[in-house]
mmCIF file of C-alpha atoms in Angstrom:
data_model
loop_
_atom_site.group_PDB
_atom_site.id
_atom_site.type_symbol
_atom_site.label_atom_id
_atom_site.label_comp_id
_atom_site.label_asym_id
_atom_site.label_seq_id
_atom_site.Cartn_x
_atom_site.Cartn_y
_atom_site.Cartn_z
ATOM 1 C CA MET A 5 48.811 -24.120 -27.435
ATOM 2 C CA PRO A 6 48.162 -20.652 -28.740
ATOM 3 C CA MET A 7 45.230 -19.613 -30.864
ATOM 4 C CA ILE A 8 46.107 -16.967 -33.433
ATOM 5 C CA ASP A 9 43.580 -14.767 -35.248
ATOM 6 C CA ILE A 10 44.717 -12.669 -38.205
ATOM 7 C CA TYR A 11 42.325 -9.980 -39.455
ATOM 8 C CA ALA A 12 42.969 -8.174 -42.739
ATOM 9 C CA PRO A 13 41.120 -6.702 -45.703
ATOM 10 C CA ALA A 14 40.111 -9.389 -48.197
ATOM 11 C CA GLY A 15 42.819 -9.900 -50.798
ATOM 12 C CA THR A 16 45.722 -8.837 -48.564
ATOM 13 C CA PHE A 17 47.254 -12.325 -48.678
ATOM 14 C CA ALA A 18 47.636 -14.562 -51.728
ATOM 15 C CA ASP A 19 47.682 -17.785 -49.677
ATOM 16 C CA THR A 20 45.723 -17.582 -46.430
ATOM 17 C CA ALA A 21 46.113 -21.311 -45.703
ATOM 18 C CA GLN A 22 49.900 -21.030 -45.817
ATOM 19 C CA LEU A 23 49.816 -17.880 -43.689
ATOM 20 C CA ALA A 24 47.708 -19.675 -41.068
ATOM 21 C CA ALA A 25 50.051 -22.693 -40.969
ATOM 22 C CA ASP A 26 53.144 -20.467 -40.834
ATOM 23 C CA ALA A 27 51.701 -18.327 -38.029
ATOM 24 C CA ALA A 28 50.882 -21.407 -35.938
ATOM 25 C CA LYS A 29 54.358 -22.873 -36.523
ATOM 26 C CA THR A 30 56.001 -19.539 -35.689
ATOM 27 C CA VAL A 31 54.259 -19.117 -32.347
ATOM 28 C CA MET A 32 54.764 -22.766 -31.400
ATOM 29 C CA ALA A 33 58.490 -22.457 -32.160
ATOM 30 C CA VAL A 34 58.884 -19.243 -30.159
ATOM 31 C CA GLU A 35 56.946 -20.713 -27.255
ATOM 32 C CA GLY A 36 59.408 -23.611 -27.289
ATOM 33 C CA VAL A 37 56.951 -26.366 -26.461
ATOM 34 C CA PRO A 38 57.833 -30.014 -27.203
ATOM 35 C CA ASP A 39 56.929 -31.312 -30.658
ATOM 36 C CA LEU A 40 53.950 -33.341 -29.436
ATOM 37 C CA SER A 41 50.619 -33.954 -31.129
ATOM 38 C CA MET A 42 48.992 -32.261 -28.115
ATOM 39 C CA PHE A 43 50.658 -29.002 -29.194
ATOM 40 C CA ARG A 44 50.674 -29.531 -32.988
ATOM 41 C CA ASP A 45 46.956 -30.382 -33.032
ATOM 42 C CA ASN A 46 45.959 -27.511 -30.768
ATOM 43 C CA THR A 47 48.114 -24.607 -31.918
ATOM 44 C CA ALA A 48 46.164 -22.989 -34.720
ATOM 45 C CA ALA A 49 45.740 -19.796 -36.667
ATOM 46 C CA PHE A 50 42.641 -18.407 -38.328
ATOM 47 C CA VAL A 51 42.795 -15.839 -41.125
ATOM 48 C CA HIS A 52 39.742 -13.584 -41.206
ATOM 49 C CA GLU A 53 39.337 -11.687 -44.471
ATOM 50 C CA LEU A 54 37.237 -8.602 -43.864
ATOM 51 C CA PRO A 55 35.001 -6.990 -46.463
ATOM 52 C CA PRO A 56 35.599 -3.387 -47.573
ATOM 53 C CA GLY A 57 34.303 -0.829 -45.107
ATOM 54 C CA SER A 58 34.368 -3.145 -42.105
ATOM 55 C CA PHE A 59 37.103 -1.248 -40.240
ATOM 56 C CA SER A 60 39.098 1.979 -40.351
ATOM 57 C CA ASP A 61 41.702 3.960 -38.500
ATOM 58 C CA VAL A 62 41.054 7.603 -37.560
ATOM 59 C CA ASN A 63 42.270 8.776 -40.985
ATOM 60 C CA GLY A 64 39.942 6.453 -42.877
ATOM 61 C CA ASN A 65 42.729 4.017 -43.797
ATOM 62 C CA ALA A 66 41.665 0.372 -43.764
ATOM 63 C CA HIS A 67 44.957 -1.148 -44.905
ATOM 64 C CA HIS A 68 45.983 -2.625 -41.561
ATOM 65 C CA VAL A 69 46.426 -6.120 -40.185
ATOM 66 C CA ARG A 70 45.525 -7.169 -36.655
ATOM 67 C CA VAL A 71 47.004 -10.334 -35.196
ATOM 68 C CA GLN A 72 45.733 -11.565 -31.862
ATOM 69 C CA VAL A 73 47.603 -14.320 -30.052
ATOM 70 C CA LEU A 74 45.815 -16.031 -27.171
ATOM 71 C CA THR A 75 47.925 -18.156 -24.823
ATOM 72 C CA ASN A 76 47.427 -19.649 -21.417
ATOM 73 C CA ALA A 77 48.541 -17.365 -18.591
ATOM 74 C CA GLY A 78 52.311 -16.978 -18.286
ATOM 75 C CA ALA A 79 53.094 -19.051 -21.389
ATOM 76 C CA LEU A 80 55.461 -16.447 -22.859
ATOM 77 C CA THR A 81 58.437 -14.791 -21.198
ATOM 78 C CA ARG A 82 59.145 -11.144 -22.052
ATOM 79 C CA GLU A 83 61.772 -12.227 -24.590
ATOM 80 C CA GLN A 84 59.253 -14.582 -26.210
ATOM 81 C CA GLN A 85 56.634 -11.822 -26.333
ATOM 82 C CA VAL A 86 59.063 -9.575 -28.203
ATOM 83 C CA ALA A 87 59.999 -12.426 -30.554
ATOM 84 C CA VAL A 88 56.376 -13.357 -31.299
ATOM 85 C CA VAL A 89 55.480 -9.767 -32.182
ATOM 86 C CA ALA A 90 58.548 -9.314 -34.408
ATOM 87 C CA GLN A 91 58.229 -12.668 -36.160
ATOM 88 C CA LEU A 92 54.484 -12.430 -36.785
ATOM 89 C CA THR A 93 54.885 -8.886 -38.136
ATOM 90 C CA ASP A 94 57.598 -10.125 -40.499
ATOM 91 C CA LEU A 95 55.404 -13.053 -41.533
ATOM 92 C CA VAL A 96 52.467 -10.744 -42.335
ATOM 93 C CA VAL A 97 54.711 -8.438 -44.374
ATOM 94 C CA ARG A 98 56.125 -11.361 -46.401
ATOM 95 C CA ALA A 99 52.709 -13.004 -46.903
ATOM 96 C CA ALA A 100 51.253 -9.715 -48.157
ATOM 97 C CA GLY A 101 54.313 -8.761 -50.197
ATOM 98 C CA ASP A 102 54.021 -5.278 -48.705
ATOM 99 C CA ASP A 103 56.905 -3.927 -46.615
ATOM 100 C CA SER A 104 54.805 -0.928 -45.573
ATOM 101 C CA LEU A 105 52.516 -3.228 -43.558
ATOM 102 C CA ALA A 106 55.222 -3.468 -40.896
ATOM 103 C CA ASP A 107 54.051 -0.043 -39.704
ATOM 104 C CA ARG A 108 50.378 -1.026 -39.802
ATOM 105 C CA THR A 109 50.385 -4.506 -38.292
ATOM 106 C CA TRP A 110 49.070 -4.684 -34.749
ATOM 107 C CA VAL A 111 49.957 -7.759 -32.710
ATOM 108 C CA LEU A 112 47.982 -8.203 -29.511
ATOM 109 C CA LEU A 113 49.144 -10.692 -26.901
ATOM 110 C CA THR A 114 46.325 -11.945 -24.718
ATOM 111 C CA GLU A 115 46.416 -14.448 -21.867
ATOM 112 C CA ALA A 116 43.531 -16.647 -20.813
ATOM 113 C CA VAL A 117 42.792 -16.385 -17.112
ATOM 114 C CA HIS A 118 44.010 -19.186 -14.852
ATOM 115 C CA GLY A 119 41.698 -22.115 -15.470
ATOM 116 C CA GLY A 120 40.294 -20.503 -18.602
ATOM 117 C CA TRP A 121 42.023 -22.572 -21.277
ATOM 118 C CA GLY A 122 39.408 -24.958 -22.661
ATOM 119 C CA LEU A 123 40.599 -28.093 -24.389
ATOM 120 C CA TRP A 124 39.111 -31.568 -24.703
ATOM 121 C CA GLY A 125 35.887 -30.295 -23.144
ATOM 122 C CA HIS A 126 37.552 -29.110 -19.928
ATOM 123 C CA ALA A 127 38.694 -25.694 -18.619
ATOM 124 C CA HIS A 128 42.326 -26.411 -17.749
ATOM 125 C CA THR A 129 44.642 -24.724 -15.296
ATOM 126 C CA ASN A 130 48.265 -24.292 -16.342
ATOM 127 C CA GLU A 131 49.213 -27.136 -14.009
ATOM 128 C CA GLU A 132 46.728 -29.447 -15.735
ATOM 129 C CA LEU A 133 48.135 -28.566 -19.146
ATOM 130 C CA VAL A 134 51.691 -29.225 -17.962
ATOM 131 C CA ALA A 135 50.579 -32.581 -16.504
ATOM 132 C CA ALA A 136 48.881 -33.505 -19.800
ATOM 133 C CA ALA A 137 52.058 -32.637 -21.732
ATOM 134 C CA ARG A 138 54.203 -34.683 -19.361
ATOM 135 C CA ALA A 139 51.816 -37.631 -19.730
ATOM 136 C CA GLU A 140 52.064 -37.428 -23.527
ATOM 137 C CA ILE A 141 55.874 -37.234 -23.344
ATOM 138 C CA ALA A 142 55.939 -40.289 -21.091
ATOM 139 C CA LYS A 143 53.550 -42.168 -23.394
ATOM 140 C CA SER A 144 55.636 -41.405 -26.485
ATOM 141 C CA ALA A 145 58.868 -42.380 -24.687
ATOM 142 C CA GLY A 146 57.406 -45.664 -23.408
#
C-alpha cells in the first residue's frame, strides 16, 4: 500500500489528478498485490506543485521532478524496485510531455521501519498487513 509523493514546479503537468491516479496504479501493479479494496483504497499518490524559487540544483536549474515512494519494509524485490523507478520516470515524462525530464526525474524508494506502517489507526507490522490482506481475500471469497 505505497504512498507516492510527486514534487514538481507548478505547471509541469497538465492533469495532476490523472498523474496521481496513474502513479498509484503503476506502483500497485508493479508491487503485484491482489486487487482488493484494502490496497486500492490505501495506495495513493499526491502531486505537490511547487512555486517558483522553492528549489534548485547546484546550477540554479529548478526544472526537476522528485518522486518519493514509501512502502512497508521489504515490499519490493530488487526487480520491482528497478521497474518502479523506470515506470514512474516514464510516467512523469509522458505526463509532462517533456522527454528531457527523464534525465532530471529523481525517484526515491523509502521503506517504513518494521511496525511503522500506520493504517486504520494502528501501526502495523508486515505480518499484520499480510494477515489483514488474507482476511479480506477470505471475506471476498466467502
